[in-house]
Short mmCIF file of C-alpha atoms in Angstrom, two decimals:
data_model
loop_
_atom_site.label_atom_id
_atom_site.label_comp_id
_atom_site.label_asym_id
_atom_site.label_seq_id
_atom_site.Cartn_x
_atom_site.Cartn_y
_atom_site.Cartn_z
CA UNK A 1 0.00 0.00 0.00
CA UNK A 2 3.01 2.31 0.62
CA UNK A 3 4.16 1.73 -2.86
CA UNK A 4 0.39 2.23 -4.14
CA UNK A 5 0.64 5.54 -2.22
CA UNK A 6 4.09 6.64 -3.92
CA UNK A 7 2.98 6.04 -7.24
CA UNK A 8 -0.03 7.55 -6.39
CA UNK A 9 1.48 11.14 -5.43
CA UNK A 10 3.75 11.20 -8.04
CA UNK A 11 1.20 10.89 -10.70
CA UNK A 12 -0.53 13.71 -8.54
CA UNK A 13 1.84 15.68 -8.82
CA UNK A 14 2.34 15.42 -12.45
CA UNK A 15 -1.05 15.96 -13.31
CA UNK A 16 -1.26 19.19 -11.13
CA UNK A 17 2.31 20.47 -12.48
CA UNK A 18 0.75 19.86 -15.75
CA UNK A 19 -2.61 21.18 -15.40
CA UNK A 20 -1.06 24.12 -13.76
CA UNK A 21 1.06 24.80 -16.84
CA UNK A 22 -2.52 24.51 -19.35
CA UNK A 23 -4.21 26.66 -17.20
CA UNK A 24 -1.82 29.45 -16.93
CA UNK A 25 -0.89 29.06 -20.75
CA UNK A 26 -4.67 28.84 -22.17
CA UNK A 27 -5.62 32.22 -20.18
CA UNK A 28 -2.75 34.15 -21.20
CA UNK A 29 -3.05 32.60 -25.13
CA UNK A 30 -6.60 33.49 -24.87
CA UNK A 31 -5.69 37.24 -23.04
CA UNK A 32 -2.74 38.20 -25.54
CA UNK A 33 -4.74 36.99 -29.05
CA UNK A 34 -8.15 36.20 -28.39
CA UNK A 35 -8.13 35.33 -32.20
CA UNK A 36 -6.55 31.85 -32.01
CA UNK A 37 -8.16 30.95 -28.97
CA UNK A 38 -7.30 27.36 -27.99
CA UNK A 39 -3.51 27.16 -27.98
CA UNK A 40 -3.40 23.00 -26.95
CA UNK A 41 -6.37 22.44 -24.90
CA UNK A 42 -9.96 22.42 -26.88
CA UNK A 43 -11.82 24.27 -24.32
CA UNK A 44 -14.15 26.34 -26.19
CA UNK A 45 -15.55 22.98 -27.34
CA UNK A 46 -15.48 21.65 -23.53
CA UNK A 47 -17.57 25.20 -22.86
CA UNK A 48 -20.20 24.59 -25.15
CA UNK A 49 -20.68 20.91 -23.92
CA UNK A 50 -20.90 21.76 -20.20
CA UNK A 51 -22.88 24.79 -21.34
CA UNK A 52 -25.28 22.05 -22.97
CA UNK A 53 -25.55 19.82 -19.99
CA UNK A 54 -27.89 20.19 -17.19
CA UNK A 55 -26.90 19.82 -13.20
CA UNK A 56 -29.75 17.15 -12.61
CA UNK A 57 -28.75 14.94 -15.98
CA UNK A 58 -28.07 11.48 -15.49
CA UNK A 59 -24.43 12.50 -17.47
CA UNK A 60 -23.63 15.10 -15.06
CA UNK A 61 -24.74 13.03 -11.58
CA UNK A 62 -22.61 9.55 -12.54
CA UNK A 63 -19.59 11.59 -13.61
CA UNK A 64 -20.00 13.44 -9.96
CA UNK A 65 -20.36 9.72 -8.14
CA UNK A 66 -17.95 8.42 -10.31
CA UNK A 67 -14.87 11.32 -8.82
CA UNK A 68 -16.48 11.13 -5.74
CA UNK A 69 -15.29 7.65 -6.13
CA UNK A 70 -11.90 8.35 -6.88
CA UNK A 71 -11.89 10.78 -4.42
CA UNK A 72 -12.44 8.18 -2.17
CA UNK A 73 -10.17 5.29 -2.96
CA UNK A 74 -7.21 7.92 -2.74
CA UNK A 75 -8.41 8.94 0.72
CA UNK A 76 -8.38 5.15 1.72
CA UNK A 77 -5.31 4.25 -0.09
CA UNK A 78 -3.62 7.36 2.03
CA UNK A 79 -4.97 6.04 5.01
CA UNK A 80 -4.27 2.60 4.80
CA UNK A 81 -0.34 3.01 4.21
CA UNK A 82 0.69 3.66 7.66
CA UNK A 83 3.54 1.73 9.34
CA UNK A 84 2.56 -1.71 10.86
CA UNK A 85 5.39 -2.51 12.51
CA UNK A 86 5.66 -3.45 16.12
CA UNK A 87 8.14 -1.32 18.36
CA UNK A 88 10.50 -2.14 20.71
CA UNK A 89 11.70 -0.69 23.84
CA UNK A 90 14.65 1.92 23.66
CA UNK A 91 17.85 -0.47 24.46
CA UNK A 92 19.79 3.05 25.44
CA UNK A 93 18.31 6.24 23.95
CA UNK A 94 19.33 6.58 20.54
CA UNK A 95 18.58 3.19 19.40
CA UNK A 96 15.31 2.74 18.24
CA UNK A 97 14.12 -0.77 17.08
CA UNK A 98 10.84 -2.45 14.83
CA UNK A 99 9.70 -6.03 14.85
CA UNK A 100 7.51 -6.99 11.95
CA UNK A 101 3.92 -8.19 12.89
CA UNK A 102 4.87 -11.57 11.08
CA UNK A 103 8.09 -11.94 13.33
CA UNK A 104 5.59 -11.44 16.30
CA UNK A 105 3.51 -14.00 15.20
CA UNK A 106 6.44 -16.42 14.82
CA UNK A 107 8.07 -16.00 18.03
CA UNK A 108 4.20 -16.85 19.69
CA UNK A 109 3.29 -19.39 17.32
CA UNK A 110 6.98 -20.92 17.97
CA UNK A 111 6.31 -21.28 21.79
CA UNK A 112 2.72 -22.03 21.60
CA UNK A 113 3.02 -25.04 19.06
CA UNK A 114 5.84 -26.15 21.39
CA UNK A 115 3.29 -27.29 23.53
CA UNK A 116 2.17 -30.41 24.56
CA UNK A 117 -1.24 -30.09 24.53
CA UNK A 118 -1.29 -28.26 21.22
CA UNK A 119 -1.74 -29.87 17.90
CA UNK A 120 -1.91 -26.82 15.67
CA UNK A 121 -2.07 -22.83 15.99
CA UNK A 122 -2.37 -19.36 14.04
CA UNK A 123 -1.19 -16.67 15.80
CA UNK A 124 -2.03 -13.60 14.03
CA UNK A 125 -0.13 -10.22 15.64
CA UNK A 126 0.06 -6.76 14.96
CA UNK A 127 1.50 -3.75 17.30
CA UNK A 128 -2.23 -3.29 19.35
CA UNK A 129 -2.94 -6.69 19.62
CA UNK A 130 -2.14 -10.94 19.17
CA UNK A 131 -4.50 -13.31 18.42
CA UNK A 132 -4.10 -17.34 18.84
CA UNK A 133 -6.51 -19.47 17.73
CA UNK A 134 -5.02 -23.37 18.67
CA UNK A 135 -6.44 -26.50 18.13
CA UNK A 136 -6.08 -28.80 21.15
CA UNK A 137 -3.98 -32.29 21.36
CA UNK A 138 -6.26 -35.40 22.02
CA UNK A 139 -4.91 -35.15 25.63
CA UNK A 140 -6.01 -31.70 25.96
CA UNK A 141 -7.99 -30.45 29.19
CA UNK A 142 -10.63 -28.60 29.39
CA UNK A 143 -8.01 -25.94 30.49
CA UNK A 144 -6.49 -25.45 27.34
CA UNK A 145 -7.65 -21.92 26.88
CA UNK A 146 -6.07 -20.14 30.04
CA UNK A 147 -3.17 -22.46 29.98
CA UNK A 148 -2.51 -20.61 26.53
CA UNK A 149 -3.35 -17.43 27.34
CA UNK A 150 -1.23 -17.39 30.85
CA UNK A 151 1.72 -18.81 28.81
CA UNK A 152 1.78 -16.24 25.52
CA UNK A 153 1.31 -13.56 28.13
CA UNK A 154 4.58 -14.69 30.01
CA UNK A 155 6.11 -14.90 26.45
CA UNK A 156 4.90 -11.26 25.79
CA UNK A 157 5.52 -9.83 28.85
CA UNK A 158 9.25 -11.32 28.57
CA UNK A 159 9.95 -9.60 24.61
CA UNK A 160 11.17 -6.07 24.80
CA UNK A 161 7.95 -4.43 23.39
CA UNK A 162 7.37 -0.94 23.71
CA UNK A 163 3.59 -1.99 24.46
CA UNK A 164 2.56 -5.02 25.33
CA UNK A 165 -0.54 -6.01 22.64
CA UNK A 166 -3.75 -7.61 24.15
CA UNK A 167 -3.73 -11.25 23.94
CA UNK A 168 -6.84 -13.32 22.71
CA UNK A 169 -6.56 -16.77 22.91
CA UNK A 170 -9.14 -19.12 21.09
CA UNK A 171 -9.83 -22.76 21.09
CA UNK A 172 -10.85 -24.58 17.98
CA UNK A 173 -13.01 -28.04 18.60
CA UNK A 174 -10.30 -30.64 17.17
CA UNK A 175 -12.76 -32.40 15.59
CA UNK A 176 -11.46 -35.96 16.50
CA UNK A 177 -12.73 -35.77 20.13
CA UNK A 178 -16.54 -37.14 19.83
CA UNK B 1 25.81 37.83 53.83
CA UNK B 2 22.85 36.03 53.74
CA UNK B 3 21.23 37.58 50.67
CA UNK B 4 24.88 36.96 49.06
CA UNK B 5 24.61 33.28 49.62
CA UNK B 6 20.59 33.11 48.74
CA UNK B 7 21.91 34.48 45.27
CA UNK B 8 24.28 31.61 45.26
CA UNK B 9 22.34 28.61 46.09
CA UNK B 10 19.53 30.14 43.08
CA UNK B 11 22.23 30.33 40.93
CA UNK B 12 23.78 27.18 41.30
CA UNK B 13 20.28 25.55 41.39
CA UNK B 14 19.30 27.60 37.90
CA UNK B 15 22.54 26.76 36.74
CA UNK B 16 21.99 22.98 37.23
CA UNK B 17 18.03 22.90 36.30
CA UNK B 18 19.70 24.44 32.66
CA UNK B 19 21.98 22.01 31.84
CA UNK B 20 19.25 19.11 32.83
CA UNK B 21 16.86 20.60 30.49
CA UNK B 22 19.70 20.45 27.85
CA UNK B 23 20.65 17.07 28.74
CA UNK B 24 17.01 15.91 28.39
CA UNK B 25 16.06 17.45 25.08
CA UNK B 26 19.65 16.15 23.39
CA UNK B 27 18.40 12.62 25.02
CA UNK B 28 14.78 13.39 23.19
CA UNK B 29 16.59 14.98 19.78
CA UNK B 30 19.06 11.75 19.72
CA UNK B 31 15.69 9.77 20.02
CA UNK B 32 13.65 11.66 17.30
CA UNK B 33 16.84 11.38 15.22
CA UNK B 34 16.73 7.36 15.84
CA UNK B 35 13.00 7.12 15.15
CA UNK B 36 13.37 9.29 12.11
CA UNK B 37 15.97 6.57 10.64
CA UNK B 38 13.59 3.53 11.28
CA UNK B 39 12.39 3.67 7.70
CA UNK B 40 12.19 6.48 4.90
CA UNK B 41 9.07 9.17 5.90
CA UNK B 42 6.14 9.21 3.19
CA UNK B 43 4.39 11.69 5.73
CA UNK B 44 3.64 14.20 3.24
CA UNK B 45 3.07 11.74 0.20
CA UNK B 46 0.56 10.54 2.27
CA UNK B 47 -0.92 13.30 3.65
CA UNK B 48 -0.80 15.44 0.04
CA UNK B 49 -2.48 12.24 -1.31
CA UNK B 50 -4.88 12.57 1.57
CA UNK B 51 -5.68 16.08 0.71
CA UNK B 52 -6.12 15.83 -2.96
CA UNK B 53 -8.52 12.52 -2.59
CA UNK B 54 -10.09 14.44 0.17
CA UNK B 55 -10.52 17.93 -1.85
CA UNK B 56 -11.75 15.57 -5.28
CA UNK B 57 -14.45 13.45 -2.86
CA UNK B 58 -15.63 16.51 -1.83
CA UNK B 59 -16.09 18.93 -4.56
CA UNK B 60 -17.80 16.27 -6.46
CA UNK B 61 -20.68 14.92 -3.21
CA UNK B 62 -21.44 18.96 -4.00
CA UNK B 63 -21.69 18.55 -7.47
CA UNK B 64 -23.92 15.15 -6.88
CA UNK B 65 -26.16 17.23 -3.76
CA UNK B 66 -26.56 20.34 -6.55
CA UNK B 67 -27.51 17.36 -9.21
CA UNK B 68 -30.26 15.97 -7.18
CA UNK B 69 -31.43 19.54 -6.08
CA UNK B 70 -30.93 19.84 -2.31
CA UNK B 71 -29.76 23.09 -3.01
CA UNK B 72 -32.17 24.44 -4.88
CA UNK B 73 -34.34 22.75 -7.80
CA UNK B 74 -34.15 25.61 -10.03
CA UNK B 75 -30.37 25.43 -9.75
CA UNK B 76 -30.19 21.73 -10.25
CA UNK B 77 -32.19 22.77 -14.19
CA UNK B 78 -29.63 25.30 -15.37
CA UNK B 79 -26.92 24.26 -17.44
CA UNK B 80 -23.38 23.12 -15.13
CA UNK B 81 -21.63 25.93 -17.04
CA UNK B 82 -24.10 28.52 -15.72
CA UNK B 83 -24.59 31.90 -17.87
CA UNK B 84 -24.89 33.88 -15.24
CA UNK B 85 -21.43 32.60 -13.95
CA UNK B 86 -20.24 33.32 -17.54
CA UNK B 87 -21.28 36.42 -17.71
CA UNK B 88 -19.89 37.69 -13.87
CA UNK B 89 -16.42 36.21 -14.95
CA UNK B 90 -16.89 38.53 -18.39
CA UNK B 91 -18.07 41.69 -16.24
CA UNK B 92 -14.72 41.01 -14.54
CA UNK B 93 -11.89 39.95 -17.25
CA UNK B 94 -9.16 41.09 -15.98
CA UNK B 95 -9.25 39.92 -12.25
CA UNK B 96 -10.13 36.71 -12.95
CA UNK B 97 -7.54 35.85 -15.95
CA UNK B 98 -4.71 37.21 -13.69
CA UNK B 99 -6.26 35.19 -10.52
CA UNK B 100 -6.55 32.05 -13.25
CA UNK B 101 -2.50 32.71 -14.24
CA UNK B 102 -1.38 33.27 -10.84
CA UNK B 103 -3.59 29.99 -10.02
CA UNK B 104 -2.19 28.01 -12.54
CA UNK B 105 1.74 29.29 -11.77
CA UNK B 106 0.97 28.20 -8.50
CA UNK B 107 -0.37 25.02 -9.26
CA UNK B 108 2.45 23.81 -11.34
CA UNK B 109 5.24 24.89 -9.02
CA UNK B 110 3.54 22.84 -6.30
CA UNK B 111 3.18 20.31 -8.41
CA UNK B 112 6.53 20.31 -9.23
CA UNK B 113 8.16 20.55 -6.28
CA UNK B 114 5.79 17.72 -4.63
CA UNK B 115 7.29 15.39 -8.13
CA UNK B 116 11.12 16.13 -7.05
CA UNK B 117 10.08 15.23 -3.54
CA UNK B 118 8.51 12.44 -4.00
CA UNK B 119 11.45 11.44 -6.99
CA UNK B 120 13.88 12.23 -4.18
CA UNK B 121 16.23 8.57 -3.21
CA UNK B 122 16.89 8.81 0.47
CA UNK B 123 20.31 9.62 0.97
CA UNK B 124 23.17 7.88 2.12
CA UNK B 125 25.43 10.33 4.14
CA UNK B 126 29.03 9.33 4.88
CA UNK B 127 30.43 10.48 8.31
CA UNK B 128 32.09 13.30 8.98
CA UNK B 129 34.20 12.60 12.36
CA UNK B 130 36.41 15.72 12.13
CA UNK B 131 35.71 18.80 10.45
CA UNK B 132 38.55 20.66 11.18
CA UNK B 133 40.52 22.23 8.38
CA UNK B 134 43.37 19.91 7.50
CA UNK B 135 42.23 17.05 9.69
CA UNK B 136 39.39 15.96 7.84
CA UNK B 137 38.24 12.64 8.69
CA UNK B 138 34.75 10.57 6.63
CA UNK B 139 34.14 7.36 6.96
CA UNK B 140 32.22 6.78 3.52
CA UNK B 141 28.91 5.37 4.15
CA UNK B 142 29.70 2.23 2.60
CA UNK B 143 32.45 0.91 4.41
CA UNK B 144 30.93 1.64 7.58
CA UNK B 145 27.95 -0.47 6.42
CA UNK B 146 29.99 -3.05 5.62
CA UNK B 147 31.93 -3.06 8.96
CA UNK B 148 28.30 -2.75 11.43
CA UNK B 149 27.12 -5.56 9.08
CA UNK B 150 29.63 -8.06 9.81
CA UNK B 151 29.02 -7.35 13.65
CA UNK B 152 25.97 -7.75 13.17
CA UNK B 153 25.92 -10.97 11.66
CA UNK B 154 28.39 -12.42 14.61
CA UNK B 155 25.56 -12.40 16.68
CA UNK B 156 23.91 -15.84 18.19
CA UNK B 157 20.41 -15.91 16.40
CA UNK B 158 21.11 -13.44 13.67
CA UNK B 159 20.68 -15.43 10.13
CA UNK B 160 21.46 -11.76 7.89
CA UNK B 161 21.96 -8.32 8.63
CA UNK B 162 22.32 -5.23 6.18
CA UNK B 163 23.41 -2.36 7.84
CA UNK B 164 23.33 1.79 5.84
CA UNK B 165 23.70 4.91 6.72
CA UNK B 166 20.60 7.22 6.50
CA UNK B 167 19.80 11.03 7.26
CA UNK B 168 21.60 13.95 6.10
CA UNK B 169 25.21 14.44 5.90
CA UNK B 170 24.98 17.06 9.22
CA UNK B 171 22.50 14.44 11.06
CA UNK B 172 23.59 11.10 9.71
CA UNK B 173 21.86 7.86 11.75
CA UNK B 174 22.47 4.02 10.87
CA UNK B 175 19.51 1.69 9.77
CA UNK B 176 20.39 -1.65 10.60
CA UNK B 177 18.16 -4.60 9.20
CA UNK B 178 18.34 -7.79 10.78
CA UNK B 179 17.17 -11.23 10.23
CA UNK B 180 16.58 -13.47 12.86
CA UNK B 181 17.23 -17.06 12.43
CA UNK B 182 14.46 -19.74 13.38
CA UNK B 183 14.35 -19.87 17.31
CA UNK B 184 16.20 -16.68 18.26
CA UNK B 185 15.54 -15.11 21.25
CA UNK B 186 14.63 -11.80 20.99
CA UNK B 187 14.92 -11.18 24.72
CA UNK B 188 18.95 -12.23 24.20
CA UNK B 189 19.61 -10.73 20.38
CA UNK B 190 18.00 -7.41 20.97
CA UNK B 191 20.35 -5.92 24.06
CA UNK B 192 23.49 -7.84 22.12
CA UNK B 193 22.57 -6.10 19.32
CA UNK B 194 23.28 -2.94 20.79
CA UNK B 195 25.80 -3.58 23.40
CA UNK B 196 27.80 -5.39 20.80
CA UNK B 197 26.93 -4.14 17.43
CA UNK B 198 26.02 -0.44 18.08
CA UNK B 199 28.41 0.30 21.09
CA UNK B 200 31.17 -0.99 19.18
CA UNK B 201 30.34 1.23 15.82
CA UNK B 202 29.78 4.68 18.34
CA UNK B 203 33.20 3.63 20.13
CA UNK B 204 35.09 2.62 16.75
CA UNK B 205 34.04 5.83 15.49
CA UNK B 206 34.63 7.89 18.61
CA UNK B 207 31.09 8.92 18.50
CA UNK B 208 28.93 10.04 21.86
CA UNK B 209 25.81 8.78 20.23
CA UNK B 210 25.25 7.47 16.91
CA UNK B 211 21.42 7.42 16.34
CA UNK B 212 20.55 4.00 15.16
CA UNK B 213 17.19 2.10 13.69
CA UNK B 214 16.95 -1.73 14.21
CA UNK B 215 14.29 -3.45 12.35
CA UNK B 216 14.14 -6.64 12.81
CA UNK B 217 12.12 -9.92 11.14
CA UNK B 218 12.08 -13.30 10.45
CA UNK B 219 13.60 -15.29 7.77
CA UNK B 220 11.00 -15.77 4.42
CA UNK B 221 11.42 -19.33 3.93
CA UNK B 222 9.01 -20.57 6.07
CA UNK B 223 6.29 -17.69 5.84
CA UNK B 224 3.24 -20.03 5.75
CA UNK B 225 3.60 -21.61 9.24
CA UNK B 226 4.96 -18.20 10.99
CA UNK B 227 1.05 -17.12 10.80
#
């Protein structure tokens, strides 16, 4: 997304460097000889077309929803490419450190599936918060849930994080008990 | 007497509270300058992309509100290039070509400027240790990448590291990228990291501080079961 977002802005900013240039170049073509009118841009046609077309036409509202559109993808695309990295705690001031949210979700899913009474897990993680969803061994008890949750918490509580992410821990039926 | 030595102790106290309040924001600068080298800032590509998907969305939910006449149905049946907006712009020529020009200047020099920015490769300063005429001492960039990299890689539980410089040439900070091997713990890697690696490029250097940017992750290979 933060490559969607740089490509994005500089195509921006060609097209308003660009449509800059027109603008300023039409009005002073059309000021200095009002003769030869459109110097590279057919506006007078573009004039008598809008000057043809009413507000309330069906033309005139889908080409408004359709920008509005556009309008609105580049707002989400902008919002969308923020950092998702995890941060760690200062070591000594000066150092500043990042974990990726898929390094996050290793290190849990390393310990959890380390586990006896685990058979398989996803651990999904990002900065605010890691999820675990496991899938119990045969041999599982019924305690399988806070015996997770108290162990990733000692796991996360022991990793330098800047913030410790909330923890949810769920417990898949394993499908070969009953 | 007594006032003399009141004088004093304020002074010595103001003196002290001073140099704290340096100490604290060259602590807080060194930090900013290490957060700042953590990865290459597309603040204002993102916000400027923001703004102009922001300023489109809304010009055209007014053009779609005059369509379906909430602000007026008579306005909603005149033409989108209005005559009586023709005719106000003719009534005032001059004004509004020179506001159109001046518009348009504008326009492209922002638009310009925004392209070089955004165009712009992050640099790669090399170090200036001494400045001093005649003792002039840089460490290019590259060969002090090479040297934190090897460190680096010495390190129990580190599988790759790839070290650069970043910032400007008056402000320059390291980036270090690290992978971790299968198993490494963090808890262990992440102080060695900068007792060894770090403390050992500041003191080889003969640097104070030397703001630095870790980022660390986890090998590619086995991506599917690290979810």
């Amino acid at each position: 997304m933060r490559i969607l977002v740089r490509l994005l802005s500089t195509l921006l900013a060609l097209a308003a460097a660009a449509a800059g240039a027109l603008l300023a170049l039409e009005v002073a073509w059309q000021w200095w000889r009002p003769g030869s009118a459109p110097l590279l841009v057919p506006w007078p046609a573009w004039q008598a077309a809008l000057a043809g077309v009413r507000w309330d036409s069906t033309a005139t509202r889908l080409a408004a929803a359709l920008t509005a559109l556009g309008g609105l993808l580049l707002v989400l695309a902008a919002a969308a490419a923020r950092h998702r990295t995890v941060r760690l705690r200062e070591p000594a001031p000066g150092v500043s450190g990042t974990l990726t949210p898929r390094a996050l979700a290793r290190l849990v899913g390393t310990h959890v599936r380390a586990r006896e009474d685990v058979a398989a897990a996803t651990v999904t993680a990002s900065a605010t918060r890691v999820r675990v969803r496991v899938t119990g061994a045969r041999d599982a008890g019924a305690e399988l849930a806070p015996d997770v949750t108290e162990a990733v918490s000692t796991v996360l509580s022991g990793l330098p994080l800047a913030r410790t992410p909330r923890l949810s821990v769920a417990v898949e039926p394993s499908g070969e008990r009953r | 007497m007594s006032r003399a030595s009141v004088s004093k102790v304020s002074k010595v106290s103001g003196g002290s509270g001073g140099s704290d309040a340096a100490e604290v924001s060259e602590v807080s600068e060194v930090s900013k300058a290490s957060e700042k080298a953590l990865a290459r800032s597309y603040r204002s590509e993102r916000a400027l992309t923001f703004g102009a998907g922001a300023l489109v969305l809304g010009a055209s939910c007014v053009a779609l509100a005059v369509g379906f006449g909430w602000l007026g149905t008579v306005r909603a049946r005149r033409p989108v290039l209005d005559p009586i907006a023709v005719d106000w712009l003719a009534a005032h020529a001059v004004p509004a070509r020179v506001a159109a020009i001046v518009a348009g200047l504008l326009l492209c020099a922002g638009g310009l400027g925004w392209l070089a920015r955004s165009l712009r490769p992050e640099g790669r300063p090399d170090l200036r240790l001494d400045r001093a005429v005649g003792h002039e001492l840089t460490v290019a960039a590259g060969a002090l990448a090479d040297a934190v990299r090897a460190d680096a890689e010495a390190v129990d539980g580190v599988a790759r590291a790839r070290a650069r410089a970043v910032g400007s040439a008056e402000r320059p900070a390291l980036r270090l990228d690290v992978t971790l091997r299968d198993g490494a713990d963090l808890r262990r890697v992440w102080p060695d990291l900068d007792e060894r690696v770090l403390a050992r490029a500041r003191e080889s250097l003969g640097l104070e501080v030397l703001p630095a940017a870790v980022r660390l992750d986890t090998g590619t290979a086995n991506r599917r079961r690290g979810r």
